[in-house]
Coordinates of C-alpha atoms in Angstrom, one line a residue:
M163 CA -6.0 9.2 0.0
L164 CA -5.5 11.3 3.0
A165 CA -6.2 14.5 1.4
G166 CA -9.2 13.2 -0.7
E167 CA -10.3 11.7 2.6
L168 CA -10.4 15.1 4.3
A169 CA -11.8 17.0 1.8
L170 CA -14.9 14.4 1.2
A171 CA -15.2 16.0 4.9
S172 CA -14.8 19.2 4.3
V173 CA -11.6 20.0 6.2
D174 CA -9.2 22.8 4.6
A175 CA -6.1 20.1 3.8
A176 CA -3.3 20.5 1.9
I177 CA -0.3 18.2 0.7
V178 CA 3.5 19.4 0.5
E179 CA 5.0 17.3 -1.9
R180 CA 8.6 17.2 -2.4
R181 CA 8.9 15.9 -6.2
A182 CA 8.1 18.8 -8.6
S183 CA 4.8 16.6 -9.8
Q184 CA 3.2 13.7 -9.5
A185 CA 5.0 12.0 -12.3
L186 CA 7.0 8.9 -10.9
A187 CA 10.0 7.4 -12.6
G188 CA 10.0 3.8 -12.5
S189 CA 7.5 1.3 -11.1
R190 CA 7.4 0.4 -7.5
A191 CA 4.1 -1.3 -5.6
G192 CA 2.4 -3.1 -8.7
G193 CA -1.0 -3.2 -7.6
L194 CA -3.5 -3.0 -5.7
H195 CA -5.8 -6.5 -3.2
S196 CA -8.8 -6.8 -2.8
R197 CA -9.7 -4.7 0.2
T198 CA -8.1 -1.8 -2.0
I199 CA -10.4 -1.6 -4.5
E200 CA -13.4 -2.0 -2.1
V201 CA -12.2 1.3 -0.9
L202 CA -12.0 2.6 -3.7
D203 CA -15.0 1.8 -4.6
Q204 CA -16.7 2.7 -1.9
R205 CA -15.3 6.8 -3.1
G206 CA -16.7 6.5 -6.5
I207 CA -13.1 5.7 -8.2
A208 CA -12.2 2.4 -8.2
D209 CA -13.1 1.9 -11.8
R210 CA -10.5 4.6 -13.0
F211 CA -8.2 1.8 -11.6
L212 CA -10.0 -0.9 -13.0
S213 CA -9.9 0.3 -17.0
E214 CA -6.3 1.0 -16.6
G215 CA -5.1 -2.4 -14.8
Q216 CA -5.6 -6.0 -15.5
K217 CA -7.8 -8.2 -13.0
A218 CA -5.7 -11.5 -11.9
Q219 CA -5.1 -13.5 -8.9
V220 CA -2.9 -12.1 -7.3
A221 CA -2.6 -12.8 -3.9
G222 CA 0.1 -15.3 -2.6
F223 CA 2.2 -15.7 0.2
A224 CA 6.4 -16.7 -0.7
S225 CA 5.3 -16.9 -4.0
V226 CA 2.2 -19.6 -3.6
R227 CA -0.8 -18.0 -4.9
L228 CA -3.5 -17.7 -3.7
D229 CA -7.4 -18.2 -5.8
I230 CA -9.4 -15.6 -3.9
S231 CA -12.0 -15.7 -6.7
D232 CA -14.8 -17.8 -4.2
F233 CA -13.9 -15.0 -1.7
P234 CA -17.7 -12.7 -0.7
T235 CA -16.4 -9.6 -2.3
R236 CA -17.5 -7.6 -5.7
H237 CA -14.1 -7.6 -6.3
N238 CA -12.4 -10.9 -5.5
Y239 CA -9.2 -10.6 -7.4
G240 CA -6.2 -8.2 -7.6
L241 CA -5.3 -5.6 -9.9
G242 CA -2.1 -5.2 -11.4
L243 CA -1.3 -1.7 -11.7
W244 CA 2.3 0.0 -11.5
Q245 CA 2.6 2.4 -8.9
N246 CA 3.1 5.6 -11.3
H247 CA -0.6 4.8 -12.7
I248 CA -2.1 4.7 -9.1
E249 CA -0.8 7.8 -7.8
R250 CA -1.6 9.5 -11.5
I251 CA -5.1 8.5 -10.9
L252 CA -5.1 9.3 -7.0
A253 CA -3.7 12.8 -7.8
G254 CA -6.4 13.5 -10.5
W255 CA -9.0 12.9 -7.9
V256 CA -7.4 15.0 -5.3
D257 CA -7.6 17.6 -7.9
E258 CA -10.5 17.5 -8.6
L259 CA -11.6 17.4 -5.3
K260 CA -9.1 21.0 -5.2
V261 CA -6.6 20.4 -2.7
P262 CA -3.3 22.1 -3.3
I263 CA -0.6 20.9 -3.6
H264 CA 3.2 22.1 -2.8
Y265 CA 4.9 21.2 -5.3
G266 CA 8.6 21.4 -5.0
S267 CA 8.4 22.1 -1.4
E268 CA 10.3 20.3 1.1
A269 CA 9.8 19.8 5.0
T270 CA 12.4 20.2 7.1
G271 CA 11.3 20.5 10.5
F272 CA 8.2 21.7 12.6
T273 CA 6.7 22.9 16.2
Q274 CA 3.7 21.7 17.6
D275 CA 2.1 23.6 20.6
D276 CA -1.8 22.8 21.8
T277 CA -3.6 24.3 19.0
G278 CA -1.7 23.2 16.0
V279 CA 1.8 22.7 14.2
D280 CA 4.0 24.8 12.6
L281 CA 5.9 23.1 9.4
Q282 CA 8.7 24.9 8.4
L283 CA 9.5 24.3 4.4
S284 CA 12.2 24.5 2.6
D285 CA 12.4 27.9 0.9
G286 CA 11.7 29.5 4.0
R287 CA 7.8 29.0 4.0
S288 CA 6.2 28.1 7.1
L289 CA 2.2 26.7 7.2
R290 CA 0.6 26.9 10.3
A291 CA -2.2 23.7 10.4
Q292 CA -4.6 22.4 12.8
Y293 CA -3.0 18.7 12.8
L294 CA 0.2 16.9 10.7
V295 CA 0.7 13.9 9.2
G296 CA 3.9 12.5 8.0
C297 CA 3.5 10.3 4.8
D298 CA 7.0 10.7 4.1
G299 CA 8.0 7.5 3.9
G300 CA 10.6 5.4 5.5
R301 CA 13.0 7.5 6.5
S302 CA 10.2 9.8 7.7
L303 CA 11.3 13.6 8.4
I304 CA 8.0 14.0 10.2
R305 CA 8.6 10.6 12.6
K306 CA 12.3 11.8 13.1
A307 CA 11.5 14.9 13.7
A308 CA 8.7 14.2 16.8
G309 CA 10.8 11.7 18.4
I310 CA 9.1 8.4 17.3
E311 CA 10.9 5.3 18.2
F312 CA 11.4 3.4 14.7
P313 CA 12.2 -0.5 16.3
G314 CA 12.3 -3.4 14.3
W315 CA 14.8 -5.8 12.7
D316 CA 17.8 -5.2 10.8
P317 CA 17.8 -6.6 7.1
T318 CA 18.9 -10.3 5.9
T319 CA 18.8 -9.6 2.2
S320 CA 19.5 -7.0 -0.2
S321 CA 18.1 -6.5 -3.9
L322 CA 18.8 -4.1 -6.9
I323 CA 15.8 -2.9 -8.7
A324 CA 15.8 -0.6 -12.0
Q325 CA 14.2 -0.1 -15.3
V326 CA 16.5 0.3 -17.8
E327 CA 16.7 -0.1 -21.5
M328 CA 19.0 -3.4 -22.8
A329 CA 21.0 -4.1 -26.2
E330 CA 20.1 -8.1 -26.2
K331 CA 17.7 -9.3 -25.3
P332 CA 17.4 -10.8 -22.2
P333 CA 15.5 -14.0 -20.9
L334 CA 12.2 -12.8 -19.1
G335 CA 11.0 -14.3 -15.9
I336 CA 11.8 -15.3 -13.1
R337 CA 15.3 -17.2 -11.9
R338 CA 15.9 -18.6 -8.7
D339 CA 19.7 -19.5 -7.5
A340 CA 21.5 -19.7 -3.8
R341 CA 21.7 -15.8 -3.9
G342 CA 18.2 -16.1 -3.6
V343 CA 15.3 -14.5 -6.5
H344 CA 15.8 -12.7 -9.8
A345 CA 13.3 -11.5 -12.6
L346 CA 13.6 -10.0 -15.8
G347 CA 10.5 -8.3 -17.9
R348 CA 9.5 -5.9 -19.7
V349 CA 7.9 -2.2 -18.5
E350 CA 5.7 -1.0 -21.4
Y351 CA 2.1 -2.5 -21.8
E352 CA -0.9 -1.7 -23.6
I353 CA -4.7 -3.1 -23.4
R354 CA -5.7 -4.9 -25.9
D355 CA -9.9 -6.5 -25.2
G356 CA -9.4 -6.3 -21.4
Q357 CA -5.8 -8.0 -21.7
I358 CA -2.5 -6.3 -20.9
I359 CA -0.1 -6.9 -23.9
Y360 CA 3.7 -6.7 -22.9
K361 CA 5.7 -4.4 -25.7
D362 CA 8.5 -6.0 -27.2
S363 CA 10.9 -3.0 -26.8
G364 CA 11.6 -0.2 -25.1
P365 CA 12.9 -0.9 -20.7
V366 CA 13.1 -4.0 -19.1
G367 CA 12.6 -4.3 -15.2
V368 CA 15.5 -5.9 -13.4
M369 CA 15.2 -7.2 -9.9
L370 CA 18.1 -8.9 -8.6
T371 CA 19.1 -10.0 -5.1
E372 CA 22.6 -8.9 -4.4
E373 CA 25.1 -10.9 -2.5
R374 CA 25.9 -9.3 0.7
V375 CA 24.0 -7.2 2.3
G376 CA 24.7 -3.2 3.7
A377 CA 25.6 -1.2 1.2
T378 CA 24.7 2.6 1.5
T379 CA 25.8 4.1 -1.0
E380 CA 22.9 5.0 -3.9
P381 CA 23.2 1.8 -6.6
T382 CA 24.8 2.6 -10.1
L383 CA 24.6 1.6 -13.2
R384 CA 28.2 -0.6 -12.6
D385 CA 26.3 -1.8 -9.8
L386 CA 23.8 -3.6 -11.9
S387 CA 25.8 -4.5 -14.2
E388 CA 28.0 -6.5 -12.1
A389 CA 25.5 -7.7 -10.4
L390 CA 23.8 -9.1 -13.7
V391 CA 26.6 -10.6 -15.2
A392 CA 26.9 -12.4 -11.3
V393 CA 22.9 -14.0 -12.1
Y394 CA 23.1 -14.3 -16.1
G395 CA 26.5 -14.6 -17.4
T396 CA 25.9 -11.1 -19.0
D397 CA 24.5 -8.1 -18.9
F398 CA 23.0 -7.4 -21.9
G399 CA 24.5 -4.3 -23.1
I400 CA 21.8 -2.4 -20.4
H401 CA 21.9 1.9 -20.8
S402 CA 19.8 4.9 -20.4
P403 CA 18.8 4.0 -17.0
I404 CA 15.7 5.2 -15.8
W405 CA 15.6 4.6 -12.0
I406 CA 18.0 2.3 -9.5
S407 CA 17.3 1.5 -6.1
R408 CA 17.8 -0.6 -3.7
F409 CA 15.7 -2.4 -1.1
T410 CA 15.7 -4.6 1.8
D411 CA 14.3 -7.1 4.2
M412 CA 14.3 -4.7 6.8
K413 CA 11.2 -4.3 8.7
R414 CA 10.8 -1.6 11.7
Q415 CA 7.2 -0.4 13.0
A416 CA 6.8 3.4 14.7
A417 CA 6.3 2.8 18.5
A418 CA 3.4 4.8 17.9
Y419 CA 1.0 6.5 15.0
R420 CA 0.5 9.8 17.4
K421 CA 2.8 12.1 19.3
G422 CA 0.1 15.3 20.5
R423 CA -1.0 16.7 16.9
V424 CA 1.3 14.3 14.5
L425 CA 0.5 11.5 13.3
L426 CA 2.0 8.7 10.8
A427 CA 0.5 6.6 7.9
G428 CA 2.2 4.3 4.9
D429 CA 5.8 3.7 5.1
A430 CA 6.6 6.2 7.5
A431 CA 4.8 4.6 9.9
H432 CA 5.8 0.6 9.0
V433 CA 8.6 -0.6 6.9
H434 CA 8.9 -4.3 5.2
S435 CA 10.3 -6.4 2.5
P436 CA 8.0 -5.9 -0.5
V437 CA 7.0 -9.8 -0.7
G438 CA 3.5 -10.2 -1.1
G439 CA 2.8 -6.7 -2.1
Q440 CA 1.0 -5.2 1.4
G441 CA 3.1 -2.3 1.3
L442 CA 1.1 0.5 -1.0
N443 CA -2.1 -1.0 -0.2
T444 CA -2.0 -1.4 3.8
G445 CA -0.5 2.8 3.4
V446 CA -4.0 3.2 1.6
Q447 CA -6.0 1.2 4.3
D448 CA -3.9 3.6 7.0
A449 CA -5.2 6.8 5.5
V450 CA -9.1 5.9 4.8
N451 CA -9.0 5.1 8.9
L452 CA -7.3 8.0 9.7
G453 CA -9.4 10.3 7.3
W454 CA -12.9 10.1 9.0
K455 CA -11.0 10.7 12.8
L456 CA -9.2 13.3 12.0
A457 CA -12.3 15.0 10.2
Q458 CA -14.5 14.7 13.0
V459 CA -12.3 15.8 15.7
V460 CA -11.5 18.7 13.5
H461 CA -15.0 19.7 12.8
R462 CA -15.3 19.1 16.6
T463 CA -17.8 16.1 16.1
A464 CA -15.7 13.9 18.3
P465 CA -13.2 14.4 21.0
E466 CA -9.9 14.2 20.5
S467 CA -9.6 10.4 21.6
L468 CA -10.9 9.3 18.7
L469 CA -7.1 9.5 17.2
D470 CA -6.0 7.0 19.5
T471 CA -8.0 4.9 18.4
Y472 CA -6.3 5.2 15.0
H473 CA -2.9 3.5 16.7
S474 CA -4.6 0.6 17.9
E475 CA -6.8 0.1 15.3
R476 CA -4.3 0.1 12.8
H477 CA -1.0 -0.8 14.3
P478 CA -1.5 -4.6 14.9
V479 CA -2.8 -4.8 11.7
A480 CA 1.1 -3.4 9.9
A481 CA 2.4 -5.7 13.1
R482 CA 1.5 -8.6 11.1
V483 CA 2.4 -7.7 7.8
L484 CA 5.5 -7.0 9.0
R485 CA 5.1 -10.8 11.2
T486 CA 4.1 -12.3 7.5
T487 CA 6.9 -10.8 5.6
M488 CA 9.5 -12.2 7.6
A489 CA 8.2 -15.4 7.3
Q490 CA 7.9 -15.0 3.6
V491 CA 11.2 -14.1 3.7
A492 CA 12.5 -17.2 5.4
L493 CA 10.5 -19.6 3.2
M494 CA 11.8 -18.0 0.2
R495 CA 15.4 -18.1 0.9
A496 CA 17.8 -20.3 -1.9
D497 CA 18.2 -23.7 0.3
D498 CA 17.9 -27.1 0.0
R499 CA 16.1 -27.5 3.3
I500 CA 13.8 -24.3 2.8
E501 CA 13.0 -25.5 -0.7
A502 CA 11.3 -28.6 1.6
L503 CA 9.9 -26.7 4.4
R504 CA 8.3 -24.7 1.2
D505 CA 7.0 -27.7 -0.8
S506 CA 5.4 -28.2 2.3
V507 CA 4.1 -24.8 3.0
S508 CA 2.7 -25.0 -0.8
E509 CA 0.6 -28.2 -0.2
L510 CA -0.4 -26.9 3.1
L511 CA -1.7 -23.9 1.1
S512 CA -3.6 -25.9 -1.4
M513 CA -5.9 -27.2 0.9
D514 CA -9.2 -25.1 0.9
E515 CA -9.4 -23.9 4.7
P516 CA -5.9 -22.8 5.0
R517 CA -6.1 -21.3 1.1
K518 CA -8.8 -19.2 2.5
R519 CA -7.3 -17.9 6.0
F520 CA -4.0 -17.3 4.1
G521 CA -6.0 -15.6 1.1
A522 CA -8.2 -13.3 3.2
M523 CA -4.9 -12.4 4.8
M524 CA -3.1 -11.6 2.3
S525 CA -6.1 -9.6 0.3
G526 CA -6.9 -7.6 3.3
L527 CA -10.4 -9.1 3.2
D528 CA -9.9 -10.4 7.1
I529 CA -8.5 -7.1 8.8
H530 CA -10.7 -6.4 11.9
Y531 CA -10.3 -3.9 14.3
D532 CA -10.8 -5.2 18.2
L533 CA -14.3 -3.1 19.2
G534 CA -15.0 -5.5 22.4
E535 CA -17.9 -8.2 22.8
G536 CA -20.7 -7.7 20.3
H537 CA -22.3 -9.0 17.3
P538 CA -19.5 -11.2 15.0
L539 CA -18.9 -8.5 12.1
L540 CA -18.5 -5.6 15.1
G541 CA -15.3 -4.3 13.6
R542 CA -15.0 -5.8 9.9
R543 CA -15.5 -4.1 6.7
M544 CA -18.7 -3.6 5.4
P545 CA -19.8 -5.7 2.5
D546 CA -21.3 -4.2 -0.6
L547 CA -24.9 -5.3 -0.3
D548 CA -27.4 -5.2 -2.9
L549 CA -29.8 -3.4 -1.2
V550 CA -33.9 -3.2 -2.5
T551 CA -35.0 0.4 -1.8
A552 CA -38.6 1.8 -2.7
N553 CA -36.2 3.7 -5.5
G554 CA -34.9 1.0 -7.3
P555 CA -31.7 -1.3 -5.8
L556 CA -28.6 0.4 -4.7
R557 CA -25.2 -0.7 -3.2
V558 CA -23.9 -0.2 -0.2
F559 CA -21.1 1.3 -1.5
T560 CA -22.8 3.4 -3.2
L561 CA -24.0 5.6 -0.2
L562 CA -20.1 5.6 1.2
H563 CA -19.1 8.0 -2.0
E564 CA -19.2 11.1 0.0
A565 CA -17.5 9.1 3.4
R566 CA -20.0 10.3 5.7
P567 CA -21.4 8.2 8.2
M568 CA -24.5 6.2 7.7
L569 CA -26.9 3.9 9.7
L570 CA -28.5 1.3 7.3
N571 CA -31.7 0.8 8.7
L572 CA -32.4 -3.1 7.4
A573 CA -35.9 -3.1 9.8
E574 CA -39.0 -1.0 9.6
P575 CA -38.5 2.6 8.4
G576 CA -38.7 4.7 11.8
G577 CA -38.8 1.4 13.8
F578 CA -36.2 3.5 16.7
D579 CA -34.9 6.5 17.6
I580 CA -31.8 7.9 16.0
T581 CA -32.1 11.2 18.1
P582 CA -28.6 10.1 20.5

């Protein structure tokens, strides 16, 4: 996303990608929230994602669904779409913008000086750039090499997640027990008449809450089998794993999003439980906030101090996501007292004002930056207004496709001096 933003601003950028291609085994994140779809719409590429996913009311808080269908946005829904498809579509867009991607290259370190950064690669090559942005995940080498602290909270829960073949037909759906939440579901689907139809065969997505926290080894098929037996009494004859991974509710956030000419975005800057589905969305929105600022500094349209606003605007957003996911994890514990609390929260969220407040928070539509005193809309997202022009109707988002700064004058033409 960041590479696309920089390319639109005519900045020479390159991506160093450890993987051999953009192909991703497994699903990871499961979709896009309303605000992220708006951001993609502002670049004219939202339809690429909408055509492959399923629109649905996906906003929720601790598994309590929040309907945002009456919200003031053209995209008053979420989009069910696995991360491997999201990555593929974004990579296609970046390829059209002619951004070079160095596949199969891994960053091993860097040095920075007053004018740029030298990035060392695993194959012995080095790249010189004015700025380096670490989008390299929760274990970010760039963050560690920059000496940026990553404070937060240690995990209290651990889950296995996988895609495997099963010899027996499993009971699909979500199950709760004293250990936590578990889920089984088909992975492969096709879209018929605008609806996602899951296939009756093929790999099964598995998510299991583990009994203990703290495993440091990579999970194996045997680990998954034992966890399935513990929850379901059988492992359904699992075989041929596509991928197996582990995630926890560890919550950490970079103390600084910038150190000199090195910046962080996405999971490199913040990690948390996936409950609520805000991780990928927050990262994409980080990139959009950073992109135009980095471009203006590179072009010397703005001073380098503009980059400090990236931290001051985006750090509070992720800090709130960390707190929100922490609350949700607590509410989803399998305990009679917590169950009673969750029922109370569910009842509260069924009321209109709490629903709107939490729905706006989870969908990303309420994000605003503190830019000081002024108009109530100052620092809030630009609504996709329907404009009436001399040349016919026009959407505001259409004017944003080139990712350029825009002044929208709704008064008389030439009514004020734009020279400053």
